[in-house]
PDB file of C-alpha atoms and ligand atoms in Angstrom:
ATOM      1  CA  MET A 282      -0.063   0.209  -0.003  1.00 89.00           C
ATOM      2  CA  ASN A 283       1.396   3.466  -1.057  1.00 87.00           C
ATOM      3  CA  PHE A 284       1.022   6.440   1.480  1.00 92.00           C
ATOM      4  CA  HIS A 285       0.668   9.063  -1.152  1.00 86.00           C
ATOM      5  CA  THR A 286      -1.043  11.875   0.754  1.00 94.00           C
ATOM      6  CA  ARG A 287       0.559  13.870   3.574  1.00 96.00           C
ATOM      7  CA  LYS A 288      -1.394  16.343   5.962  1.00 97.00           C
ATOM      8  CA  TRP A 289       0.197  18.681   8.571  1.00 97.00           C
ATOM      9  CA  VAL A 290      -1.940  18.754  11.490  1.00 97.00           C
ATOM     10  CA  LYS A 291      -2.988  22.497  12.349  1.00 97.00           C
ATOM     11  CA  PRO A 292      -4.751  24.374  15.008  1.00 97.00           C
ATOM     12  CA  GLU A 293      -8.071  24.266  12.956  1.00 97.00           C
ATOM     13  CA  ASP A 294      -7.936  20.529  12.825  1.00 97.00           C
ATOM     14  CA  LEU A 295      -7.851  20.138  16.642  1.00 97.00           C
ATOM     15  CA  ASN A 296     -10.682  19.124  19.003  1.00 96.00           C
ATOM     16  CA  ALA A 297     -11.177  20.478  22.540  1.00 96.00           C
ATOM     17  CA  ASN A 298      -8.496  18.153  23.937  1.00 95.00           C
ATOM     18  CA  GLY A 299      -6.036  19.574  21.537  1.00 95.00           C
ATOM     19  CA  THR A 300      -5.736  16.425  19.499  1.00 96.00           C
ATOM     20  CA  LEU A 301      -6.687  15.771  15.713  1.00 96.00           C
ATOM     21  CA  PHE A 302     -10.381  15.950  15.313  1.00 96.00           C
ATOM     22  CA  GLY A 303     -12.049  12.751  14.041  1.00 95.00           C
ATOM     23  CA  GLY A 304     -14.335  14.513  11.762  1.00 95.00           C
ATOM     24  CA  SER A 305     -11.441  16.332  10.123  1.00 95.00           C
ATOM     25  CA  LEU A 306      -9.640  13.097   9.572  1.00 96.00           C
ATOM     26  CA  LEU A 307     -12.707  11.173   8.026  1.00 97.00           C
ATOM     27  CA  LYS A 308     -13.287  14.192   5.647  1.00 96.00           C
ATOM     28  CA  TRP A 309      -9.685  14.028   4.389  1.00 97.00           C
ATOM     29  CA  ILE A 310     -10.021  10.063   4.111  1.00 97.00           C
ATOM     30  CA  ASP A 311     -13.253  10.443   2.167  1.00 97.00           C
ATOM     31  CA  GLU A 312     -11.885  13.017  -0.123  1.00 96.00           C
ATOM     32  CA  GLU A 313      -8.735  10.800  -0.727  1.00 96.00           C
ATOM     33  CA  ALA A 314     -10.524   7.563  -1.117  1.00 97.00           C
ATOM     34  CA  ALA A 315     -13.063   9.186  -3.623  1.00 97.00           C
ATOM     35  CA  ILE A 316     -10.085  10.519  -5.619  1.00 96.00           C
ATOM     36  CA  TYR A 317      -8.420   6.974  -5.628  1.00 96.00           C
ATOM     37  CA  ALA A 318     -11.922   5.371  -6.578  1.00 97.00           C
ATOM     38  CA  MET A 319     -12.338   7.616  -9.393  1.00 97.00           C
ATOM     39  CA  CYS A 320      -8.654   6.796 -10.725  1.00 95.00           C
ATOM     40  CA  GLN A 321      -9.235   3.055 -10.612  1.00 96.00           C
ATOM     41  CA  LEU A 322     -12.725   3.181 -12.022  1.00 97.00           C
ATOM     42  CA  ASP A 323     -11.753   5.718 -14.631  1.00 96.00           C
ATOM     43  CA  ASN A 324     -14.912   7.760 -13.979  1.00 95.00           C
ATOM     44  CA  LYS A 325     -15.448  11.066 -12.126  1.00 95.00           C
ATOM     45  CA  ARG A 326     -18.816   9.959 -10.935  1.00 96.00           C
ATOM     46  CA  VAL A 327     -18.385   7.880  -7.969  1.00 97.00           C
ATOM     47  CA  VAL A 328     -20.179   8.141  -4.432  1.00 98.00           C
ATOM     48  CA  THR A 329     -19.414   6.755  -1.167  1.00 98.00           C
ATOM     49  CA  LYS A 330     -21.692   4.056  -0.243  1.00 98.00           C
ATOM     50  CA  TYR A 331     -20.348   2.345   2.832  1.00 98.00           C
ATOM     51  CA  MET A 332     -17.687   2.600   5.707  1.00 97.00           C
ATOM     52  CA  SER A 333     -17.173  -0.275   8.020  1.00 97.00           C
ATOM     53  CA  GLU A 334     -16.195   0.356  11.658  1.00 93.00           C
ATOM     54  CA  ILE A 335     -13.603   2.948  11.891  1.00 94.00           C
ATOM     55  CA  ASN A 336     -10.850   1.993  14.412  1.00 94.00           C
ATOM     56  CA  PHE A 337      -9.010   4.979  15.989  1.00 95.00           C
ATOM     57  CA  LEU A 338      -5.822   3.445  17.253  1.00 96.00           C
ATOM     58  CA  SER A 339      -3.788   6.674  18.534  1.00 96.00           C
ATOM     59  CA  SER A 340      -4.252  10.162  18.322  1.00 95.00           C
ATOM     60  CA  ALA A 341      -2.200  12.906  16.473  1.00 96.00           C
ATOM     61  CA  VAL A 342      -1.261  16.574  17.843  1.00 96.00           C
ATOM     62  CA  GLN A 343      -0.685  19.853  16.312  1.00 97.00           C
ATOM     63  CA  GLY A 344       2.462  19.809  14.240  1.00 97.00           C
ATOM     64  CA  ASP A 345       2.242  16.115  13.435  1.00 97.00           C
ATOM     65  CA  ILE A 346       2.756  15.137   9.766  1.00 98.00           C
ATOM     66  CA  ILE A 347       0.194  12.129   8.987  1.00 98.00           C
ATOM     67  CA  GLU A 348       0.005  10.119   5.813  1.00 97.00           C
ATOM     68  CA  MET A 349      -2.945   8.309   4.191  1.00 97.00           C
ATOM     69  CA  GLY A 350      -2.755   4.880   2.616  1.00 97.00           C
ATOM     70  CA  ILE A 351      -5.462   3.549   0.411  1.00 97.00           C
ATOM     71  CA  VAL A 352      -5.735   0.352  -1.382  1.00 97.00           C
ATOM     72  CA  ALA A 353      -8.266  -1.539  -3.510  1.00 97.00           C
ATOM     73  CA  THR A 354      -9.168  -4.821  -1.983  1.00 98.00           C
ATOM     74  CA  HIS A 355     -12.281  -5.742  -4.069  1.00 98.00           C
ATOM     75  CA  PHE A 356     -13.659  -4.941  -7.623  1.00 98.00           C
ATOM     76  CA  GLY A 357     -17.278  -5.619  -7.625  1.00 98.00           C
ATOM     77  CA  ASN A 358     -19.715  -5.056 -10.553  1.00 98.00           C
ATOM     78  CA  THR A 359     -20.438  -1.547  -9.888  1.00 98.00           C
ATOM     79  CA  SER A 360     -18.648  -1.041  -6.664  1.00 98.00           C
ATOM     80  CA  ILE A 361     -14.927  -1.029  -5.539  1.00 98.00           C
ATOM     81  CA  THR A 362     -13.911  -1.924  -1.801  1.00 98.00           C
ATOM     82  CA  LEU A 363     -11.013   0.065  -0.269  1.00 98.00           C
ATOM     83  CA  PHE A 364      -8.722  -0.554   2.850  1.00 97.00           C
ATOM     84  CA  CYS A 365      -7.474   2.577   4.449  1.00 97.00           C
ATOM     85  CA  GLU A 366      -4.863   3.109   7.068  1.00 97.00           C
ATOM     86  CA  VAL A 367      -3.653   6.609   8.464  1.00 97.00           C
ATOM     87  CA  ARG A 368      -0.242   6.657  10.340  1.00 97.00           C
ATOM     88  CA  ASN A 369       2.092   9.219  11.831  1.00 96.00           C
ATOM     89  CA  LYS A 370       4.785   9.872   9.099  1.00 96.00           C
ATOM     90  CA  VAL A 371       7.577  10.055  11.463  1.00 95.00           C
ATOM     91  CA  THR A 372       6.861   7.378  14.003  1.00 95.00           C
ATOM     92  CA  ARG A 373       4.836   5.114  11.540  1.00 95.00           C
ATOM     93  CA  HIS A 374       2.501   4.442  14.505  1.00 96.00           C
ATOM     94  CA  SER A 375      -0.898   3.577  13.073  1.00 97.00           C
ATOM     95  CA  ILE A 376      -3.468   6.392  13.999  1.00 97.00           C
ATOM     96  CA  LEU A 377      -6.739   4.923  12.125  1.00 96.00           C
ATOM     97  CA  THR A 378      -7.659   1.848   9.952  1.00 97.00           C
ATOM     98  CA  ILE A 379     -10.966   1.369   8.044  1.00 98.00           C
ATOM     99  CA  ASN A 380     -11.265  -2.065   6.781  1.00 97.00           C
ATOM    100  CA  LYS A 381     -14.102  -1.362   3.992  1.00 98.00           C
ATOM    101  CA  ILE A 382     -14.894   1.757   2.304  1.00 98.00           C
ATOM    102  CA  VAL A 383     -17.147   1.019  -0.757  1.00 98.00           C
ATOM    103  CA  PHE A 384     -17.691   3.423  -3.704  1.00 98.00           C
ATOM    104  CA  VAL A 385     -20.228   2.854  -6.321  1.00 98.00           C
ATOM    105  CA  ASN A 386     -19.630   3.920  -9.870  1.00 98.00           C
ATOM    106  CA  ILE A 387     -22.685   5.911 -10.957  1.00 98.00           C
ATOM    107  CA  ASP A 388     -24.095   7.235 -14.444  1.00 97.00           C
ATOM    108  CA  GLU A 389     -25.429  10.820 -15.279  1.00 96.00           C
ATOM    109  CA  ASN A 390     -28.753   9.765 -13.372  1.00 97.00           C
ATOM    110  CA  PHE A 391     -26.925   8.883 -10.194  1.00 96.00           C
ATOM    111  CA  SER A 392     -27.743   5.116 -10.996  1.00 98.00           C
ATOM    112  CA  PRO A 393     -25.281   2.228 -10.392  1.00 98.00           C
ATOM    113  CA  VAL A 394     -23.443   1.387 -13.427  1.00 98.00           C
ATOM    114  CA  PRO A 395     -20.907  -1.489 -14.088  1.00 98.00           C
ATOM    115  CA  HIS A 396     -17.291  -0.271 -14.258  1.00 97.00           C
ATOM    116  CA  GLY A 397     -15.710  -3.258 -16.023  1.00 97.00           C
ATOM    117  CA  LYS A 398     -12.728  -2.975 -13.912  1.00 97.00           C
ATOM    118  CA  THR A 399     -11.141  -6.078 -12.152  1.00 96.00           C
ATOM    119  CA  LYS A 400      -7.647  -5.163 -10.837  1.00 96.00           C
ATOM    120  CA  ILE A 401      -5.702  -2.070  -9.833  1.00 95.00           C
ATOM    121  CA  THR A 402      -4.000  -0.141 -12.367  1.00 92.00           C
ATOM    122  CA  SER A 403      -1.670   2.907 -12.368  1.00 81.00           C
ATOM    123  CA  SER A 404      -3.296   6.171 -12.128  1.00 60.00           C
ATOM    124  CA  SER A 405      -0.744   8.277 -14.045  1.00 58.00           C
ATOM    125  CA  ASP A 406      -2.680   8.502 -17.253  1.00 57.00           C
ATOM    126  CA  LYS A 407      -6.186   8.718 -15.926  1.00 65.00           C
ATOM    127  CA  PHE A 408      -8.347  11.716 -16.858  1.00 61.00           C
ATOM    128  CA  LYS A 409      -6.165  13.105 -19.428  1.00 59.00           C
ATOM    129  CA  ASP A 410      -8.117  14.784 -22.299  1.00 52.00           C
TER     130      ASP A 410
HETATM  131  C1  PKZ B  15      -8.893  13.248 -10.283  1.00 65.22           C
HETATM  132  C2  PKZ B  15     -10.065  13.421 -10.840  1.00 65.22           C
HETATM  133  C3  PKZ B  15     -10.831  14.676 -10.439  1.00 65.22           C
HETATM  134  C4  PKZ B  15     -12.206  14.736 -10.871  1.00 65.22           C
HETATM  135  C5  PKZ B  15     -13.002  16.193 -10.292  1.00 65.22           C
HETATM  136  C6  PKZ B  15     -14.478  16.172 -10.588  1.00 65.22           C
HETATM  137  C7  PKZ B  15     -15.067  15.431  -9.534  1.00 65.22           C
HETATM  138  C8  PKZ B  15     -16.377  15.574  -9.380  1.00 65.22           C
HETATM  139  C9  PKZ B  15     -17.247  14.593  -8.515  1.00 65.22           C
HETATM  140  C10 PKZ B  15     -16.869  14.620  -7.230  1.00 65.22           C
HETATM  141  C11 PKZ B  15     -17.575  13.665  -6.427  1.00 65.22           C
HETATM  142  C12 PKZ B  15     -16.923  13.165  -5.096  1.00 65.22           C
HETATM  143  C13 PKZ B  15     -17.831  12.330  -4.162  1.00 65.22           C
HETATM  144  C14 PKZ B  15     -17.077  12.288  -3.175  1.00 65.22           C
HETATM  145  C15 PKZ B  15     -17.793  11.228  -1.874  1.00 65.22           C
HETATM  146  C16 PKZ B  15     -19.039  11.788  -1.673  1.00 65.22           C
HETATM  147  O1  PKZ B  15     -19.314  12.865  -0.853  1.00 65.22           O
HETATM  148  S1  PKZ B  15     -20.419  10.894  -2.194  1.00 65.22           S
HETATM  149  C17 PKZ B  15     -21.869  11.426  -1.168  1.00 65.22           C
HETATM  150  C18 PKZ B  15     -22.205  10.552  -0.090  1.00 65.22           C
HETATM  151  N1  PKZ B  15     -22.963   9.412  -0.834  1.00 65.22           N
HETATM  152  C19 PKZ B  15     -24.064   9.325  -1.207  1.00 65.22           C
HETATM  153  O2  PKZ B  15     -24.835  10.368  -1.343  1.00 65.22           O
HETATM  154  C20 PKZ B  15     -24.649   8.146  -2.046  1.00 65.22           C
HETATM  155  C21 PKZ B  15     -26.149   7.935  -1.661  1.00 65.22           C
HETATM  156  N2  PKZ B  15     -26.439   6.543  -2.096  1.00 65.22           N
HETATM  157  C22 PKZ B  15     -26.948   6.440  -3.317  1.00 65.22           C
HETATM  158  O3  PKZ B  15     -27.161   7.279  -4.052  1.00 65.22           O
HETATM  159  C23 PKZ B  15     -27.315   4.828  -3.767  1.00 65.22           C
HETATM  160  O4  PKZ B  15     -27.351   4.117  -2.552  1.00 65.22           O
HETATM  161  C24 PKZ B  15     -26.162   4.349  -4.689  1.00 65.22           C
HETATM  162  C25 PKZ B  15     -24.745   4.570  -4.165  1.00 65.22           C
HETATM  163  C26 PKZ B  15     -26.513   4.915  -5.804  1.00 65.22           C
HETATM  164  C27 PKZ B  15     -26.366   2.744  -4.650  1.00 65.22           C
HETATM  165  O5  PKZ B  15     -27.805   2.421  -4.890  1.00 65.22           O
HETATM  166  P1  PKZ B  15     -28.378   1.118  -4.691  1.00 65.22           P
HETATM  167  O6  PKZ B  15     -29.894   0.986  -4.900  1.00 65.22           O
HETATM  168  O7  PKZ B  15     -27.729   0.775  -3.147  1.00 65.22           O
HETATM  169  O8  PKZ B  15     -27.463   0.238  -5.587  1.00 65.22           O
HETATM  170  P2  PKZ B  15     -27.398  -1.447  -5.665  1.00 65.22           P
HETATM  171  O9  PKZ B  15     -27.370  -1.672  -7.066  1.00 65.22           O
HETATM  172  O10 PKZ B  15     -28.095  -2.063  -4.727  1.00 65.22           O
HETATM  173  O11 PKZ B  15     -25.889  -1.471  -5.187  1.00 65.22           O
HETATM  174  C28 PKZ B  15     -24.693  -1.005  -6.042  1.00 65.22           C
HETATM  175  C29 PKZ B  15     -23.403  -1.446  -5.272  1.00 65.22           C
HETATM  176  O12 PKZ B  15     -23.135  -1.153  -3.978  1.00 65.22           O
HETATM  177  C30 PKZ B  15     -23.109  -2.426  -3.174  1.00 65.22           C
HETATM  178  N3  PKZ B  15     -23.878  -2.051  -1.906  1.00 65.22           N
HETATM  179  C31 PKZ B  15     -24.971  -1.693  -1.624  1.00 65.22           C
HETATM  180  N4  PKZ B  15     -25.156  -1.512  -0.345  1.00 65.22           N
HETATM  181  C32 PKZ B  15     -23.935  -1.907   0.156  1.00 65.22           C
HETATM  182  C33 PKZ B  15     -23.514  -1.763   1.581  1.00 65.22           C
HETATM  183  N5  PKZ B  15     -24.562  -1.654   2.656  1.00 65.22           N
HETATM  184  N6  PKZ B  15     -22.314  -2.376   1.821  1.00 65.22           N
HETATM  185  C34 PKZ B  15     -21.439  -2.554   0.980  1.00 65.22           C
HETATM  186  N7  PKZ B  15     -21.849  -2.442  -0.379  1.00 65.22           N
HETATM  187  C35 PKZ B  15     -23.101  -2.228  -0.648  1.00 65.22           C
HETATM  188  C36 PKZ B  15     -23.819  -3.399  -3.836  1.00 65.22           C
HETATM  189  O13 PKZ B  15     -23.163  -4.788  -3.472  1.00 65.22           O
HETATM  190  C37 PKZ B  15     -23.434  -3.130  -5.427  1.00 65.22           C
HETATM  191  O14 PKZ B  15     -22.121  -3.449  -5.656  1.00 65.22           O
HETATM  192  P3  PKZ B  15     -21.879  -4.408  -6.725  1.00 65.22           P
HETATM  193  O15 PKZ B  15     -22.141  -5.764  -6.440  1.00 65.22           O
HETATM  194  O16 PKZ B  15     -22.556  -3.936  -8.002  1.00 65.22           O
HETATM  195  O17 PKZ B  15     -20.434  -4.295  -7.067  1.00 65.22           O
END
């Protein structure tokens, strides 16, 4: 699994305890995972369908650099299932894991449509016009 995206934990990302607000982290993950799904399915129309239990393993504090790793674990007919781990970039301590994030490939009417993909592909050439 590649950890492509890094975030610097800033004051606006903190909760009242002074640690990283879980909602901020989930927002970043949803965005990162959506881009990953778009690239893998080669379609800009994808929606988050389902997230399994979210396991917050440790916290992050202001100034920490965290990195997000996402990998596809299953290609369905209209869906793709991802695994996500977030860790501290310096210590490599795991901050969170999500075993299943499911995105659905949709058409212009927001209806599920088969994506035809079966395996992970490189994203470097996607969305070139
Ligand atoms: C680099 C590029 C830049 C591009 C730059 C432009 C981008 C510009 C667009 C940005 C976009 C961003 C998006 C961000 C992410 C949101 O913010 S998405 C917003 C939050 N999500 C939603 O609003 C989705 C709301 N739900 C729905 O609309 C409908 O439930 C859905 C998703 C269309 C699915 O409808 P449905 O009737 O459940 O469909 P159904 O055929 O039963 O199931 C479809 C698939 O889901 C699976 N599924 C259904 N229920 C479940 C479940 N509970 N658990 C697991 N799987 C399930 C099914 O098994 C099926 O999979 P396959 O077997 O076909 O593989």
